[in-house]
């Protein structure tokens, strides 16, 4: 039984992680960390866990936790995990960081987009970017894992085969993404109030959203550029009045001669064996409800002959494949379990 | 492995039943029946099941199905199940009917409230009312099971201990219930359109809702009245702009001398050992989100000293404990399995 | 042109008041008061007013405002208005208080239910309870007006004719109310976040909600009890995942001999001439969407012969007839205008 | 007083038109046409109009209506208006068609995208495209007016100044649009049910949506191409779980040398005097809630130096500026009234 600790267990991603691990046959949560609620009953904060979880929230004392846990999930604000990273910690426990601290290889890029100093740049090299469908082998041996962001997971996986096979012009990529409100977290801010979000849609972080360089870096690698800087793209997230779900509508110009058949093959080659990617194929486009509550990524596309573009669309549940589910998928790989262990819950659909 | 057939598998309750059975370790669906979609791929209608279910929708031919299945779930309109009931069918397969056909013992009451003739009154006696927490022993040996309605499940379970222990005056019971819109089913009607339901709340079926006599009959039994007619109450359902969840706010005058301690004990005595009833106790009142996606019933209450009333509130997921989950709970009992098999999914909470 | 000042103009009720006054042909807002946003552009906070309102938020300096305004609306937390009330202020300007400070005639009742000391008990006698349909004549000459709460407006108006005409037993009154989330205001609290409210329904303030004594007092008067204490009832509010709208489902036992015809007549006698009350009559029950954005109260009812009860249902827009619209209706009366001036916007329905 | 008739008055656009005209000081509805509900009380179908509208639904007999009305609004399915168009009709009454029948100048384009034969191609030349901010002068003298679609209104107005001033490369235009569900109309179809739309987002009509050629035609004109065929762009609509509101996120590559200042000036030059366009400017991006219930178009933009693109975003209420409000704006011009008559309702914001 893998002993898991969660730092930030009272945020939405942390709580959903607790929920998934509760049903995981080979892992158990031994530490529900929470800065705000330490000392309070966990099931008093998330009453869904009433009579399922008896534990009390613990502090965020990583050192002590590392003695007790085999794996630590940090579902914490930017800077937390890097600020506490050290060799000793990593020797004692594997770390799966759900924040952005170790996602970008270039410290300068991190500091520019996040506006904070990186406190543990020495660990950047060692950290493995946890997109299982692309980095599976490195993940198996990782001790410090950077769990990808929700927008990035969906965007990268949707575009990856097209970039990798050179079927689109990377300079023309535009990603217009839409996310449910749980992605904004559980902090008490006026813009996240029910009445402010409900019955409205807006773009935010336009040209400045922090997931942009993460997508660019990974797609650059896919394109064969080892510097991670070849691809520059437009990424625009939108806030949708729903709790969960994330849709990435991706546009790019097809390279001359790229055919529908090549596109289909590119997707099949990359994802044909993947358990969590469901290729809907040309014309059958995903909706977020069909993946809600599951770890699936649904991908569909259409070719627009009139404009020479492909519109490829991916859908995930931002809390599952976009956060907690992917973290468990990574844990499974890092501990030698079947990748889908504890993750085969069917989408809820309503 | 129990072989299960679902008639009406493309309605919301039928589809959620399919979803639960997909994760059930000791049952499998062998027949996805659908009048409207026979011949079409099931996962083409409910795309959440893409790559999880490969079957094609079958007809509603009960006779053939009974040869292939150990248990048949009928998630069908009123009158369907009674119209096809016969001895031979029941010999071949156990039937769990999610409609109201066999819930009321008195044929005249059925015909009055439902406005249709009962086609199989001879089976009413034999049918077992499938509220596990109350009828567990009879359910174990049932071959024809009447799965309770969503409103009734929540209302009865919330009030049952108070009536059984004689702590309230049954003549003062008022149930004001609120349900998510999935309870209205998947038929294409103007009043169920998004724009008609969203941003509004309304009462419906006021004084005439068909779940009323079902609640009255069961609470009459609880009060010791074997005729099932002692209790007359007011029941008012409301439509809430959300997909799932059902809340029953129940009012009744306390009998003279009834104490808070007696009330607590009544609930504890009835439900202390129940796996799916979570007593929140006095003051900690349920919200539907804490049970969403689970088979739990959350119950809390407050005593109003000023008016001498108790306000007892129950919450369920109308599709799970109010329909598909309860049906599986009944199936588990009828086949000698652990009652909670395949039903311990934690509430989704968002 | 009536010069109006709004204290608390950046809360939801205050902002909606600004919106109504913008279209009022005989009033204009001269002061947008806001403690939190003083000095900022009003249309920068509520961007709906962009290019419609050019003013900057002012302080909450009532004394200065009273020099400039004919009427002051206080859409402020409990205790604010009472804490600043004085003779001089009332001489200079008429005050319409949207808080509860002057709604209850009995200071002790206020202090018990609100848990704060009343700072201006000497003004309680003089304050007029601003339910125009009941207190129209006193309102015309009021200088200090207590604008009723949203739940109370809907509950009282729905039950008033039945109590006044003695058709129901007041001891049996139960009000089960449901409100949109704008009623919870604009403060940044976790329970009001989108993801906490959406897809869930809950009761709150059960047996303790502060609108209870206000409803009881007014219905006591209606029953002929001048002490305001004869009626004791159960009031249970619920939070509904929608922005606006309030439904009050009211239950009471009919007195022996009360007929459907008497009930209809009671409603007609009380409200037949009312511009803002729409009697739907027996059987045609209100839905909140049909009043959204308007100052209407829709009322319908059904008699339940089986239980001897009437179920009377009222619907309002909590921000209009439940707050800002009613405040303007009161202003119109207090300044000798036609009662409906600036208030005839049709319900938005979607 | 302008006498107006509405054909299709029981659809959402028709009903909202009725609502706006109810408050219009110089127009009145004399004919509520409805194929489905002829003979029924209008206020029985849209109960918001209870005690505001007393009329009964009339047939769709255009000939008779033309005798009684000064203007006829056809809020009808594609093909209806063209199918009944004739000289005599146009002599008797002005026609404002909310369908697409007369929006596209090229009959072949219409027939290709709409899949139906055009029954009145002889009137295409005479019909005026009713985007007031662009075609104001022609509109004044129009007798047959083609009221633009909701997506087109928002998309064209957002991009028009950039195309007109040659600041962007039209070949790079991508419009990713998001609409509330009222845009799907009131027909009873499974995909429009509350539970199918709520808590999900999807793209639809990808590469094939009928508003595409309408946007292309108008932006071609703006670019100086009189054939209406120069611009080819990608347009992707999405369905958002909200009733009203439409956001168009528009992407295009800036031409070499185009500056922020030039962009600001282009918008100011085109729209500086417009009553219904609110330029939020660079960085202040629109949200649909700030225009809800109003006839405003809010436009903001950001320049992305990294990619050389501009992201320009427009927001409208699809039922007002996207349908009924724009129709009334056109009527005002066609009858010599002030353009904003009856249209200055402030946005509802919640």
Coordinates of C-alpha atoms in Angstrom, one line a residue, chain D residues 27 44 56 61 64 70 82-83 127 129 133 143-144 154 159 162 172 196 226 229 239 243 249 267 274 294 318 347:
Chain D
X27 CA -44.6 51.8 -31.7
X44 CA -50.5 32.3 -21.5
X56 CA -54.4 36.4 -28.7
X61 CA -51.3 35.5 -42.7
X64 CA -53.9 40.5 -44.0
X70 CA -46.7 49.7 -40.9
X82 CA -38.4 34.7 -49.1
X83 CA -41.2 32.2 -49.8
X127 CA -32.8 44.2 -49.5
X129 CA -28.2 44.6 -44.7
X133 CA -23.3 51.2 -37.6
X143 CA -38.4 48.8 -47.3
X144 CA -37.0 45.2 -47.1
X154 CA -20.7 40.7 -33.0
X159 CA -13.3 43.3 -36.8
X162 CA -9.3 46.6 -38.5
X172 CA -5.4 35.2 -41.0
X196 CA -27.7 18.2 -22.0
X226 CA -17.2 44.8 -53.9
X229 CA -15.7 37.3 -51.7
X239 CA -22.6 26.5 -27.0
X243 CA -29.3 31.8 -21.4
X249 CA -12.9 36.2 -29.7
X267 CA -11.8 51.9 -33.6
X274 CA -21.8 55.3 -32.0
X294 CA -29.0 45.9 -23.5
X318 CA -27.6 37.7 -28.6
X347 CA -27.5 46.2 -19.0

